[in-house]
JSON list of C-alpha atoms in Angstrom, two decimals:
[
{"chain": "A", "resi": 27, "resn": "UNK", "atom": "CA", "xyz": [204.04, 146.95, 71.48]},
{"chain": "A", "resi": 28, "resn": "UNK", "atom": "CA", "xyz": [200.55, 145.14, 71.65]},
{"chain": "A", "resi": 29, "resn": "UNK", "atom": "CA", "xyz": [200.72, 142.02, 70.80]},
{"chain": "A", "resi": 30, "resn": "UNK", "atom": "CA", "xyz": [198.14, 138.56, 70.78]},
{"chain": "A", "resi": 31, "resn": "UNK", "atom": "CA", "xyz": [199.29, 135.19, 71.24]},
{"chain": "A", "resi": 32, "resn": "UNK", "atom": "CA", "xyz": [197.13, 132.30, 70.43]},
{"chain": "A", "resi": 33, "resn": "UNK", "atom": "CA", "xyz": [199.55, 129.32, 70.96]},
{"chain": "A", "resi": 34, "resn": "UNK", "atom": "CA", "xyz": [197.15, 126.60, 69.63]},
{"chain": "A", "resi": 35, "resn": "UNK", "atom": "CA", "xyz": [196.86, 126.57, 65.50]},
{"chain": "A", "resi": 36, "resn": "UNK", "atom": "CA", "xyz": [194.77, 123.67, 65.65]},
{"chain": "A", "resi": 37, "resn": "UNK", "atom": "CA", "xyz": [192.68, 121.89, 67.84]},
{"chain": "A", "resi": 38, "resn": "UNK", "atom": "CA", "xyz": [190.72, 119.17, 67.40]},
{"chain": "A", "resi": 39, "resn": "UNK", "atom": "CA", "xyz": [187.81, 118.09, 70.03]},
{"chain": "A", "resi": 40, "resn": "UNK", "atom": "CA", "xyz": [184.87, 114.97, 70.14]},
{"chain": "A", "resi": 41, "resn": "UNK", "atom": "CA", "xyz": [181.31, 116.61, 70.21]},
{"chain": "A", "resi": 42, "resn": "UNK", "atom": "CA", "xyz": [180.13, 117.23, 73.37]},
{"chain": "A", "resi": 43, "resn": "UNK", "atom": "CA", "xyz": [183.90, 117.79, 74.69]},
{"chain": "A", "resi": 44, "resn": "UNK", "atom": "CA", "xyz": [184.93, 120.68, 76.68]},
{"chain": "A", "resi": 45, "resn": "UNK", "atom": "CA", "xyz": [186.65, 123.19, 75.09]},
{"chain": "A", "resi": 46, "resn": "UNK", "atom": "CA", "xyz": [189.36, 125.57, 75.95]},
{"chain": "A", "resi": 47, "resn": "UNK", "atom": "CA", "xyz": [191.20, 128.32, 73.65]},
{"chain": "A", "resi": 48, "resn": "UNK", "atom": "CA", "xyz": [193.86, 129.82, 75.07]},
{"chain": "A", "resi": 49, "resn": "UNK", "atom": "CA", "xyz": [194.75, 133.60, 74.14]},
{"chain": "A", "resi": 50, "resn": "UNK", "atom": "CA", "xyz": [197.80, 135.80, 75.74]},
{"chain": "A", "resi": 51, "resn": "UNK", "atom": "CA", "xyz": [198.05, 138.97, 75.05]},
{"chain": "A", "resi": 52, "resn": "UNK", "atom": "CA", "xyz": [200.82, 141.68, 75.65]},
{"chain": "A", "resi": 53, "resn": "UNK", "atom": "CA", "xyz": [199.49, 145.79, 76.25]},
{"chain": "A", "resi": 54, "resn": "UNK", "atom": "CA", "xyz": [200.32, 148.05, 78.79]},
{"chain": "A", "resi": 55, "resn": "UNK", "atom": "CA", "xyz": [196.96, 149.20, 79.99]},
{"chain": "A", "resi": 56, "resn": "UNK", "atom": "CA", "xyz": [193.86, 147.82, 80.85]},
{"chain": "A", "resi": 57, "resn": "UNK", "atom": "CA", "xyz": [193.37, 145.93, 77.71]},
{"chain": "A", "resi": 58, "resn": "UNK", "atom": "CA", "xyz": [189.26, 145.36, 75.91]},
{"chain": "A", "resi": 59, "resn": "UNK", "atom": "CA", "xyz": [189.41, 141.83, 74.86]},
{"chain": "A", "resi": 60, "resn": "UNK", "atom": "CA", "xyz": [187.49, 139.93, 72.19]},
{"chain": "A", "resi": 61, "resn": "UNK", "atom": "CA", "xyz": [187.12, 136.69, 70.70]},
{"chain": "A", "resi": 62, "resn": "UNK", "atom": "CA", "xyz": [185.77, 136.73, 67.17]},
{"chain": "A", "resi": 63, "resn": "UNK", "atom": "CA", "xyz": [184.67, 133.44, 64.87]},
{"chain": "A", "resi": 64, "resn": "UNK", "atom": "CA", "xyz": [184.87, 133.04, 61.50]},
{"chain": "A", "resi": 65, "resn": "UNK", "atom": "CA", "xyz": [183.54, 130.34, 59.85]},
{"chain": "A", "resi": 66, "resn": "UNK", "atom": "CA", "xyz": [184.50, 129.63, 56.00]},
{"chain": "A", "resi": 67, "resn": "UNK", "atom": "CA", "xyz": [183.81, 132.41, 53.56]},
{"chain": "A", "resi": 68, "resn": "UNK", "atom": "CA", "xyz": [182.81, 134.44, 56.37]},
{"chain": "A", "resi": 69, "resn": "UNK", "atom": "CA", "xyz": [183.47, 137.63, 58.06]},
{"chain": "A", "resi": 70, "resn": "UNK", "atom": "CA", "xyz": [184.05, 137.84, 61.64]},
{"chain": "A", "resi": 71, "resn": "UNK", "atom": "CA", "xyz": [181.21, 137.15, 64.67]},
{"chain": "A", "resi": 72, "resn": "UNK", "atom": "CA", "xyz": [181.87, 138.76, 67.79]},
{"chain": "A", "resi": 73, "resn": "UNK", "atom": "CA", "xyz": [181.50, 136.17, 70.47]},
{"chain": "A", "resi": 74, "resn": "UNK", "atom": "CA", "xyz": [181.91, 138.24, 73.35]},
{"chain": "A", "resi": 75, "resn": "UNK", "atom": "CA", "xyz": [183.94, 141.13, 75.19]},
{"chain": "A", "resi": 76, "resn": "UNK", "atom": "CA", "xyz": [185.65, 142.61, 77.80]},
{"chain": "A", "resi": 77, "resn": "UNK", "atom": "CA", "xyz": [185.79, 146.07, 78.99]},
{"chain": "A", "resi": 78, "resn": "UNK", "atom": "CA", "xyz": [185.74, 145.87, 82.94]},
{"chain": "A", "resi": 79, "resn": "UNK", "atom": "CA", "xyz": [184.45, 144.52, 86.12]},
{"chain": "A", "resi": 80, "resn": "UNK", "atom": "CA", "xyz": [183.47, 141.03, 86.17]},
{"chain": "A", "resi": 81, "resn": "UNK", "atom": "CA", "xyz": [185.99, 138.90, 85.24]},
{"chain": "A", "resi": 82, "resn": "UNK", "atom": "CA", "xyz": [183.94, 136.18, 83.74]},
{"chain": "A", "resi": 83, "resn": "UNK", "atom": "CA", "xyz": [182.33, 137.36, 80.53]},
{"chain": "A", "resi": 84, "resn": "UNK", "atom": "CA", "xyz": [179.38, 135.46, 78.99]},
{"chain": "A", "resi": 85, "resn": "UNK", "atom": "CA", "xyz": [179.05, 135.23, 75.12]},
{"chain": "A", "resi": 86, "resn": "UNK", "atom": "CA", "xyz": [176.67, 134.43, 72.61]},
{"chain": "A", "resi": 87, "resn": "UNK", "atom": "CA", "xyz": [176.31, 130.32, 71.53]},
{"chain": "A", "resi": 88, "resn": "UNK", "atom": "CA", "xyz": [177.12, 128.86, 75.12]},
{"chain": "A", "resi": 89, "resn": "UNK", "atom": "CA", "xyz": [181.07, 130.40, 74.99]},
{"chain": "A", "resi": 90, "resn": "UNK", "atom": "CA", "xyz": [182.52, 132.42, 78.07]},
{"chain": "A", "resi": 91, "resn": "UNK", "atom": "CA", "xyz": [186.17, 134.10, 78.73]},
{"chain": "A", "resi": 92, "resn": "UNK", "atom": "CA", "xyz": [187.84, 134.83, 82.17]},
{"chain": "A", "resi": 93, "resn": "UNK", "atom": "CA", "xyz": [190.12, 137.79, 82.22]},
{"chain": "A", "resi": 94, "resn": "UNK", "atom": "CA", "xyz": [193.46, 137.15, 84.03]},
{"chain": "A", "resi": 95, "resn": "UNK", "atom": "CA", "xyz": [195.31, 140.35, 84.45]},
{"chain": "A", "resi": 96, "resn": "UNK", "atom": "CA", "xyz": [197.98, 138.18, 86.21]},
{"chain": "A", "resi": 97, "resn": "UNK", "atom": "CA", "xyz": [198.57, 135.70, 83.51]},
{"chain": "A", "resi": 98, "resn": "UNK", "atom": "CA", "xyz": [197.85, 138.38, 81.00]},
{"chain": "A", "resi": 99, "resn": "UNK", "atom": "CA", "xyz": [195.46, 135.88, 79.55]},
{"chain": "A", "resi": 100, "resn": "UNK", "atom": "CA", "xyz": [191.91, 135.88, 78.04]},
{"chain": "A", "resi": 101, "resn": "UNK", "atom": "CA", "xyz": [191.34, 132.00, 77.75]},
{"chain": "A", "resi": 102, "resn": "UNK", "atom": "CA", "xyz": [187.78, 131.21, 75.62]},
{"chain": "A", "resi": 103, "resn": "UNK", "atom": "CA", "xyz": [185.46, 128.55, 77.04]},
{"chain": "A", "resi": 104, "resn": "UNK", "atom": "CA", "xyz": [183.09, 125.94, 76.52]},
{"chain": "A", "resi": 105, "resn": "UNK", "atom": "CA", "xyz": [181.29, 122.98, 78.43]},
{"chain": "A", "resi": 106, "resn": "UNK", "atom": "CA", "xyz": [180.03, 121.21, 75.83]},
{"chain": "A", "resi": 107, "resn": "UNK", "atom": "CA", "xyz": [180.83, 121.43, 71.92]},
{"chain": "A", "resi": 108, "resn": "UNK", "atom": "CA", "xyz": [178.73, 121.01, 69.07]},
{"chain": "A", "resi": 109, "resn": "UNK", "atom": "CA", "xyz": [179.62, 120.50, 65.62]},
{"chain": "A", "resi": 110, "resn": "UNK", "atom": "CA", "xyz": [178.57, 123.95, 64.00]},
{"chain": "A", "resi": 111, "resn": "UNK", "atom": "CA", "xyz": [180.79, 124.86, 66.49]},
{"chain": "A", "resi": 112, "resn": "UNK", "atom": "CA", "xyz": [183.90, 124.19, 63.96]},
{"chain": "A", "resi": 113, "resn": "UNK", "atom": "CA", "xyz": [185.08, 127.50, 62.83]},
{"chain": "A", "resi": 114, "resn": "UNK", "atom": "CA", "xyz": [188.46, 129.36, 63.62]},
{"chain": "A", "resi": 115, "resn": "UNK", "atom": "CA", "xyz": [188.74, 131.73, 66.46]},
{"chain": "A", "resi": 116, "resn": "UNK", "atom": "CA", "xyz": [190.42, 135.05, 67.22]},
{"chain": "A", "resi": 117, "resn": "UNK", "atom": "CA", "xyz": [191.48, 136.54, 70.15]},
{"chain": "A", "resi": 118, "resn": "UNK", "atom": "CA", "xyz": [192.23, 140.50, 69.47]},
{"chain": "A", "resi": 119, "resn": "UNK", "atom": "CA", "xyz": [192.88, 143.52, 71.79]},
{"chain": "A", "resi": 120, "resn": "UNK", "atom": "CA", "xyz": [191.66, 146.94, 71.42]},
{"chain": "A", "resi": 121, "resn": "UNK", "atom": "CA", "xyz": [192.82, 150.06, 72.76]},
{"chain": "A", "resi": 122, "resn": "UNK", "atom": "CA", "xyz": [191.04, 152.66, 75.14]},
{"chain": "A", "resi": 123, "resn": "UNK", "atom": "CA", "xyz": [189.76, 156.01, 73.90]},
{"chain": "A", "resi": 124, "resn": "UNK", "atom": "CA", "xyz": [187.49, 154.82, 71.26]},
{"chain": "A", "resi": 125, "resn": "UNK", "atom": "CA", "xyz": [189.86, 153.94, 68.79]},
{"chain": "A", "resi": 126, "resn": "UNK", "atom": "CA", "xyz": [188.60, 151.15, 67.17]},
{"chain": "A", "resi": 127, "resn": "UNK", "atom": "CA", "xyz": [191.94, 149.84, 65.74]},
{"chain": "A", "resi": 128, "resn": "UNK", "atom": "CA", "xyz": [191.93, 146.16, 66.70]},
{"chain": "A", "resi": 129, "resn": "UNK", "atom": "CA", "xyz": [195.49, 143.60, 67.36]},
{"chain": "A", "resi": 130, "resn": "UNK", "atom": "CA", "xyz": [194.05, 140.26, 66.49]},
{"chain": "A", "resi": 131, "resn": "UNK", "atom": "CA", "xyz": [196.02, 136.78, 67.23]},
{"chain": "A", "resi": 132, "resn": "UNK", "atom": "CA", "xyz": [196.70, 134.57, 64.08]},
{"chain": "A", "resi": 133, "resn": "UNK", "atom": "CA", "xyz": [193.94, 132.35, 64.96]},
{"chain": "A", "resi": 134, "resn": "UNK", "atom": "CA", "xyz": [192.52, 128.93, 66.10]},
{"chain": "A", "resi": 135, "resn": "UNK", "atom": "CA", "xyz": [191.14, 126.19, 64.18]},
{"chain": "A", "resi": 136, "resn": "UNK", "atom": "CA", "xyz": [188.69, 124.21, 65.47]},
{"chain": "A", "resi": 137, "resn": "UNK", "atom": "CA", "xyz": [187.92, 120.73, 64.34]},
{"chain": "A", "resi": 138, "resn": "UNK", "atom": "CA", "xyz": [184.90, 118.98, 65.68]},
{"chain": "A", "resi": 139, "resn": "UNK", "atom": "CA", "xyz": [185.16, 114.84, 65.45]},
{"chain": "A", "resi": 140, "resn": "UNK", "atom": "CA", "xyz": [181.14, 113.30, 65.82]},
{"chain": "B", "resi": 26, "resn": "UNK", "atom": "CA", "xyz": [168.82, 146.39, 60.91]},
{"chain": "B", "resi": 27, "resn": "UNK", "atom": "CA", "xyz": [170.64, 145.45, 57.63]},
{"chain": "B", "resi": 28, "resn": "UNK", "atom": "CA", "xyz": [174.54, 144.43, 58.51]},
{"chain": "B", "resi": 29, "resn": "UNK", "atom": "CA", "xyz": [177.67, 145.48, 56.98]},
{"chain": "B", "resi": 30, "resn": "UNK", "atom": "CA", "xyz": [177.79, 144.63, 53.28]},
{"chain": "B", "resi": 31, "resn": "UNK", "atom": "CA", "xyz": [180.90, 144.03, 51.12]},
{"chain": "B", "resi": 32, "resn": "UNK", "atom": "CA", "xyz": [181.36, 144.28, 47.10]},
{"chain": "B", "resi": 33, "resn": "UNK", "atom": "CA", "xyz": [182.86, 142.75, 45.21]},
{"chain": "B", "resi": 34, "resn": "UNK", "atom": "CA", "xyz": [183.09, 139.26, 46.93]},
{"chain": "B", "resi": 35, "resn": "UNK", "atom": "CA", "xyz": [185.98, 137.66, 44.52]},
{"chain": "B", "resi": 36, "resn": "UNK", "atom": "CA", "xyz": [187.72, 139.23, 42.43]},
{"chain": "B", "resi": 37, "resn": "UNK", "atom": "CA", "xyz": [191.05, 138.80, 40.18]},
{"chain": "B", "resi": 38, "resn": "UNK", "atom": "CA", "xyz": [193.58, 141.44, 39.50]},
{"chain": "B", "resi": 39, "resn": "UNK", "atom": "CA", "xyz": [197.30, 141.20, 37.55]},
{"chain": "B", "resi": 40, "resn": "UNK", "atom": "CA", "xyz": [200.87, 142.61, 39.10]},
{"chain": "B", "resi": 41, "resn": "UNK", "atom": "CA", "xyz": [200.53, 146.28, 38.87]},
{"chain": "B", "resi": 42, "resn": "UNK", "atom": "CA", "xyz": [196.67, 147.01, 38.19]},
{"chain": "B", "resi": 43, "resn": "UNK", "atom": "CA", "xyz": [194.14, 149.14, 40.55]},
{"chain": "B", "resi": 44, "resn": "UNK", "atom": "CA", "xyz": [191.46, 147.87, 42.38]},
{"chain": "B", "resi": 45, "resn": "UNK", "atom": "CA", "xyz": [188.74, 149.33, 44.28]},
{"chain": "B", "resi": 46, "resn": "UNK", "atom": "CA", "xyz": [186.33, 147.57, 47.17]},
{"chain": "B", "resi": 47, "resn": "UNK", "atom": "CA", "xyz": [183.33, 149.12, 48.72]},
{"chain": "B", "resi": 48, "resn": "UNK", "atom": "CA", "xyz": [181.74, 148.60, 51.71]},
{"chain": "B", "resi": 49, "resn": "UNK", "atom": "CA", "xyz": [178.75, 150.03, 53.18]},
{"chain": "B", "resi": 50, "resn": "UNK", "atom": "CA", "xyz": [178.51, 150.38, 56.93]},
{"chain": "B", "resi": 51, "resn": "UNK", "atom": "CA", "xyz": [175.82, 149.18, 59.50]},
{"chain": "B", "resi": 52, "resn": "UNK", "atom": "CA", "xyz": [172.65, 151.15, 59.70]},
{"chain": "B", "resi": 53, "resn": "UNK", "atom": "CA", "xyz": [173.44, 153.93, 62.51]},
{"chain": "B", "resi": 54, "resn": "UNK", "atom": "CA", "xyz": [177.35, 153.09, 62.23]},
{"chain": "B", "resi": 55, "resn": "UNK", "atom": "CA", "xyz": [179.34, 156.02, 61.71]},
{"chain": "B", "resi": 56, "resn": "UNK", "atom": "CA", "xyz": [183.04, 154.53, 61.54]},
{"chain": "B", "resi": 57, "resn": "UNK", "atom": "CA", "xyz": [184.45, 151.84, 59.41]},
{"chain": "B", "resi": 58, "resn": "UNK", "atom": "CA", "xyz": [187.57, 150.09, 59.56]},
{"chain": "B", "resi": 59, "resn": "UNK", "atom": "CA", "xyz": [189.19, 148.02, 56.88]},
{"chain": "B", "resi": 60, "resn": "UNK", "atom": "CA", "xyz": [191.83, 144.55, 57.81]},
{"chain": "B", "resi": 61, "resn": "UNK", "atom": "CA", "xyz": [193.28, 142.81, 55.27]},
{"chain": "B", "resi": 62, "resn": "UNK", "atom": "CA", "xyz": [193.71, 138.90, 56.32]},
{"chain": "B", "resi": 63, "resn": "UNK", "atom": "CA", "xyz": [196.47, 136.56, 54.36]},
{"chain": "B", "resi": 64, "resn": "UNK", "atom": "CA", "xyz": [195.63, 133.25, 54.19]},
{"chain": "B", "resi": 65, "resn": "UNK", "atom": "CA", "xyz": [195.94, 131.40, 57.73]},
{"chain": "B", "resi": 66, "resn": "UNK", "atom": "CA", "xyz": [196.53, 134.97, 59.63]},
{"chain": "B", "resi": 67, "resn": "UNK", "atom": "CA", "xyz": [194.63, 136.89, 61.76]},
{"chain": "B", "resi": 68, "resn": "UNK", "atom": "CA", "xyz": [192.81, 140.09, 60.33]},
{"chain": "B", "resi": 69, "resn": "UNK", "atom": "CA", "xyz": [195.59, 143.27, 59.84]},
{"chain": "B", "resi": 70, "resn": "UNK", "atom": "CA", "xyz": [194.18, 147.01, 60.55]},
{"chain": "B", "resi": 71, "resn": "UNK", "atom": "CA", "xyz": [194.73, 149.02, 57.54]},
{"chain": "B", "resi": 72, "resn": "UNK", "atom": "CA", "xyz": [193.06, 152.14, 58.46]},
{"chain": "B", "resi": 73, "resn": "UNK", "atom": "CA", "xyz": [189.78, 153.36, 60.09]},
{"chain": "B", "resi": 74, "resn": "UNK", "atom": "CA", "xyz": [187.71, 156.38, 58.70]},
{"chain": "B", "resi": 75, "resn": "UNK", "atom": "CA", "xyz": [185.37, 158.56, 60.32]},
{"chain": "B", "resi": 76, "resn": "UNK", "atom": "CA", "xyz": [183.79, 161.90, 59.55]},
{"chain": "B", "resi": 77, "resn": "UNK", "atom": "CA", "xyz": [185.33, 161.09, 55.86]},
{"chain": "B", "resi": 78, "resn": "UNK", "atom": "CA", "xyz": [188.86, 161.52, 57.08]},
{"chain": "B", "resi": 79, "resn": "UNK", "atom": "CA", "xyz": [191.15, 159.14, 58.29]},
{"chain": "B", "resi": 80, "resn": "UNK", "atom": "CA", "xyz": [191.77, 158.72, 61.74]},
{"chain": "B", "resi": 81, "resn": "UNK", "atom": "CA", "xyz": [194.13, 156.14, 62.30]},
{"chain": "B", "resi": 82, "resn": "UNK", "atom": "CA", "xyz": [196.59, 153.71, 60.41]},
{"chain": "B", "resi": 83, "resn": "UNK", "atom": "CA", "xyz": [198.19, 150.67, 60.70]},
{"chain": "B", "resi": 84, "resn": "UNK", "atom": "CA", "xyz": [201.67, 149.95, 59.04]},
{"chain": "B", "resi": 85, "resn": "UNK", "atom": "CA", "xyz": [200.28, 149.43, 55.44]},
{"chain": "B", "resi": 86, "resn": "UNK", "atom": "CA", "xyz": [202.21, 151.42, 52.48]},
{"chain": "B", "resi": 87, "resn": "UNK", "atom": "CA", "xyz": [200.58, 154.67, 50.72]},
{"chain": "B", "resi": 88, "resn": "UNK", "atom": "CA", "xyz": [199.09, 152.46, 47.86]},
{"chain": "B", "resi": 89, "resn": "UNK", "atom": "CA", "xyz": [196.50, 151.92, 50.19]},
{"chain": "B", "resi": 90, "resn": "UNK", "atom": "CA", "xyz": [194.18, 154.18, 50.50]},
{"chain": "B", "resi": 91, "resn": "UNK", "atom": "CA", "xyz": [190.42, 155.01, 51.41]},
{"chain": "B", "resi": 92, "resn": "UNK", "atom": "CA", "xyz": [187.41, 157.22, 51.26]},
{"chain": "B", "resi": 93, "resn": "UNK", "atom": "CA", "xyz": [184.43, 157.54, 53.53]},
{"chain": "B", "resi": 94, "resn": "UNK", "atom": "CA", "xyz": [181.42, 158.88, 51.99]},
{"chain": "B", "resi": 95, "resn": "UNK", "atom": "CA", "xyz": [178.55, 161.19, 54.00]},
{"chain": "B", "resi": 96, "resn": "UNK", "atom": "CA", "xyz": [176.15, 158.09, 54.39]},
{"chain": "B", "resi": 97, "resn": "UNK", "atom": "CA", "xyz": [179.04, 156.73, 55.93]},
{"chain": "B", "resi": 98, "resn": "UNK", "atom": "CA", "xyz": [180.00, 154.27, 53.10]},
{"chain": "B", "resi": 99, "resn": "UNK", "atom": "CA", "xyz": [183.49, 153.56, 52.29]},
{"chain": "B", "resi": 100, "resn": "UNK", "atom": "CA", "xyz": [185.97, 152.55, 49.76]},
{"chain": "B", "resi": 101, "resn": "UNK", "atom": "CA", "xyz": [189.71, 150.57, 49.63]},
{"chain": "B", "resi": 102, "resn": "UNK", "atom": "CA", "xyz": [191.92, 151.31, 46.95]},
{"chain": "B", "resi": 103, "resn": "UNK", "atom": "CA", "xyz": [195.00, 149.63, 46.18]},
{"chain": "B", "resi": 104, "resn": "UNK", "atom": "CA", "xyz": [197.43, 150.83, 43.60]},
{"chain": "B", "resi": 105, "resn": "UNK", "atom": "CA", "xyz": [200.16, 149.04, 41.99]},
{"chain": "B", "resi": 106, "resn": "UNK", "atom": "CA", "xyz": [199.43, 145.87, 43.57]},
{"chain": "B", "resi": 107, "resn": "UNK", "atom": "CA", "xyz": [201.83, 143.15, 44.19]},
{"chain": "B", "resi": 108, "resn": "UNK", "atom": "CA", "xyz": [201.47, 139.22, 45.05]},
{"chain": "B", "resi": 109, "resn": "UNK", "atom": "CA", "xyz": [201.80, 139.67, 48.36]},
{"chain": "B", "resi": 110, "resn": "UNK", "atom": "CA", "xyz": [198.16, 141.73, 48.18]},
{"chain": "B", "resi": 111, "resn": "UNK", "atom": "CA", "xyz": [196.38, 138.75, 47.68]},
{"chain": "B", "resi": 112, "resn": "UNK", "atom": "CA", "xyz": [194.10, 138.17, 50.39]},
{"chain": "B", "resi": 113, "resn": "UNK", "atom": "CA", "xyz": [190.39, 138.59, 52.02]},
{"chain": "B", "resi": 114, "resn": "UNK", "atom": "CA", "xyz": [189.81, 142.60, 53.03]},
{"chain": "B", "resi": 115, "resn": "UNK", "atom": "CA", "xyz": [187.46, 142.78, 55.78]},
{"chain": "B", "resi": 116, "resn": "UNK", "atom": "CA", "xyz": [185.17, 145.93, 56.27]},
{"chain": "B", "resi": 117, "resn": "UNK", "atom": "CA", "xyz": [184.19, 146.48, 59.64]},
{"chain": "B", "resi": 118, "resn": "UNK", "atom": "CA", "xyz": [181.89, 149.07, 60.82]},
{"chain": "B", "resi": 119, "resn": "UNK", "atom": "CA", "xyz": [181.22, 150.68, 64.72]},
{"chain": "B", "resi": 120, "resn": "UNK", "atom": "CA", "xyz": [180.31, 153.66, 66.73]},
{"chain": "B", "resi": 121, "resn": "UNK", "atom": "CA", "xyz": [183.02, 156.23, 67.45]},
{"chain": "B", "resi": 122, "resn": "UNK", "atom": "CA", "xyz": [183.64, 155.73, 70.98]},
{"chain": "B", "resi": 123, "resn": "UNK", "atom": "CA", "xyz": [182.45, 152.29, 71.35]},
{"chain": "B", "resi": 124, "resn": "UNK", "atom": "CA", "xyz": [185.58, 150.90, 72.19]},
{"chain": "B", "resi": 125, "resn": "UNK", "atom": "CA", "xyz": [186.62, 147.93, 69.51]},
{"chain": "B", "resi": 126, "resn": "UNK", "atom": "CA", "xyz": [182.98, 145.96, 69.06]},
{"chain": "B", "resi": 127, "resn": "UNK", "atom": "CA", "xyz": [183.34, 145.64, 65.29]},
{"chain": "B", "resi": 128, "resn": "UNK", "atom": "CA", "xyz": [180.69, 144.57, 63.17]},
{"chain": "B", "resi": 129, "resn": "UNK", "atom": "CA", "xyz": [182.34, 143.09, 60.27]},
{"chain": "B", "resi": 130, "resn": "UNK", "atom": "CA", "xyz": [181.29, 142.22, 56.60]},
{"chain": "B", "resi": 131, "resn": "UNK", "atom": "CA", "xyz": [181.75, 139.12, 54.71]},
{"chain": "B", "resi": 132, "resn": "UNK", "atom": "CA", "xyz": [184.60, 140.24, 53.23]},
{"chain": "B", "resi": 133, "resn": "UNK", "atom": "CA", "xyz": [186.14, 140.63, 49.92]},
{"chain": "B", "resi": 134, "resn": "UNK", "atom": "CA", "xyz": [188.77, 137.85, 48.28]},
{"chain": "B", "resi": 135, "resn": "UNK", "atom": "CA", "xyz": [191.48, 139.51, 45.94]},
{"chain": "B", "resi": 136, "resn": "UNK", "atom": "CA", "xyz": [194.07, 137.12, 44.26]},
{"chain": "B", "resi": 137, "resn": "UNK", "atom": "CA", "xyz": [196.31, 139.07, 42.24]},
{"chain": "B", "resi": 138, "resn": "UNK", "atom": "CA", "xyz": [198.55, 137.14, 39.70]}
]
C-alpha cells in the first residue's frame, strides 16, 4: 500500500539556517511527489512537484526537493530560512493516470527562532 | 483567476445531526476532491468528483457523501455524525488528467459535540 513517512513532527531552526525536511515514501511505481504548506487557518500551497526527469525540482519561495528513487525519498530543501517561513509541511504521493487521489504524510512543523 | 473557495468556514454541529459544506472549484477546474484533516494529521482523501459522478474513494463510511454540480461546484454531506468527525475538510480542485497538482481551499472547521 502507498504510504508517506515524514519522520520529523517538529523542527525547530534559527533564521537564516538551512533547512532540511525529510519525506519517505512507500509506492510501487514511479511515484509524483509533492510538498504542500499550510500555514494556520489555511488550506494547502503547493510548493513544488515531481513528475519526471530531473531529479532536482525547484519550488516556489526559495524551496527545492531531490528525488531519490534509491532511498525512496523526496527530502525538501532550503539554504536559508526566513521567518514567514514557519508553517507545517506535507509530503504526499499521487498516483499515475490522472487520478488525483493524493497519500499525504502527517506533517512537519516548522518553528523559526529570530 | 479567482481560487478555490470554501463555505462555511466554522461551523458547530451535535452527535447525530447533518451537515452540508460547499465548495466551488477554480475557474477552468473541472474536478474536485474533498480531505478531511484531524487535528495534527495530514489531509485524508474522501472522494473526488468529476463529470458530477464520483470517481474515486478513499476508505471513508457511506455517511459521506457528495455532489458535483454542472459549473463544477461541489458539496460534502455528512450524516449522522460522530465525535470523531470533527475536523478541517479541505476542498481541492484540478484538471482531470493533471496528475495530483491540487489547488486547495481554505478549508472548512467542523467540531461536532
Amino acid at each position: 500500500a502507498q504510504s508517506v513517512t515524514q519522520p520529523d513532527i517538529h523542527i525547530t531552526v534559527s533564521e537564516g539556517a538551512s533547512l532540511e525536511l525529510r519525506c519517505n515514501y512507500s509506492y510501487g511505481a514511479t511515484p509524483y511527489l509533492f510538498w504542500y504548506v499550510q500555514s494556520p487557518g489555511q488550506g494547502l500551497q503547493l510548493l513544488l512537484k515531481y513528475f519526471s526527469g530531473d531529479t532536482l525540482v525547484q519550488g516556489i519561495k526559495g524551496f527545492e526537493a531531490e528525488f531519490k528513487r534509491s532511498q525512496s525519498s523526496f527530502n525538501l530543501r532550503k539554504p536559508s530560512v526566513h521567518w514567514s517561513d514557519a508553517a507545517e509541511y506535507f509530503c504526499a504521493v499521487g498516483q499515475s493516470g490522472g487520478y488525483n487521489k493524493l497519500i499525504f504524510g502527517a506533517g512537519t512543523r516548522l518553528a523559526v527562532h529570530p | 483567476e479567482t481560487g478555490v473557495t470554501q463555505s462555511p468556514t466554522h461551523l458547530i454541529k451535535t452527535r447525530g445531526q447533518q451537515v452540508t459544506l460547499r465548495c466551488s472549484s477554480q475557474s477552468g477546474h473541472n474536478t474536485v476532491s474533498w480531505y478531511q484533516q484531524a487535528l495534527g494529521q495530514g489531509p485524508q482523501f474522501i472522494f473526488q468528483y468529476y463529470r458530477e459522478e464520483e470517481n474515486g474513494r478513499g476508505n471513508f463510511p457511506p455517511r459521506f457523501s457528495g455532489l458535483q454540480f454542472p459549473n463544477y461546484s461541489s458539496e460534502l454531506n455528512v450524516n449522522a455524525l460522530e465525535l470523531d468527525d470533527s475536523a478541517l475538510y479541505l476542498c481541492a480542485s484540478s484538471q482531470q488528467g493533471n496528475n495530483g497538482e491540487l489547488f486547495f481551499g481554505e478549508g472548512s472547521r467542523l467540531t461536532v459535540l
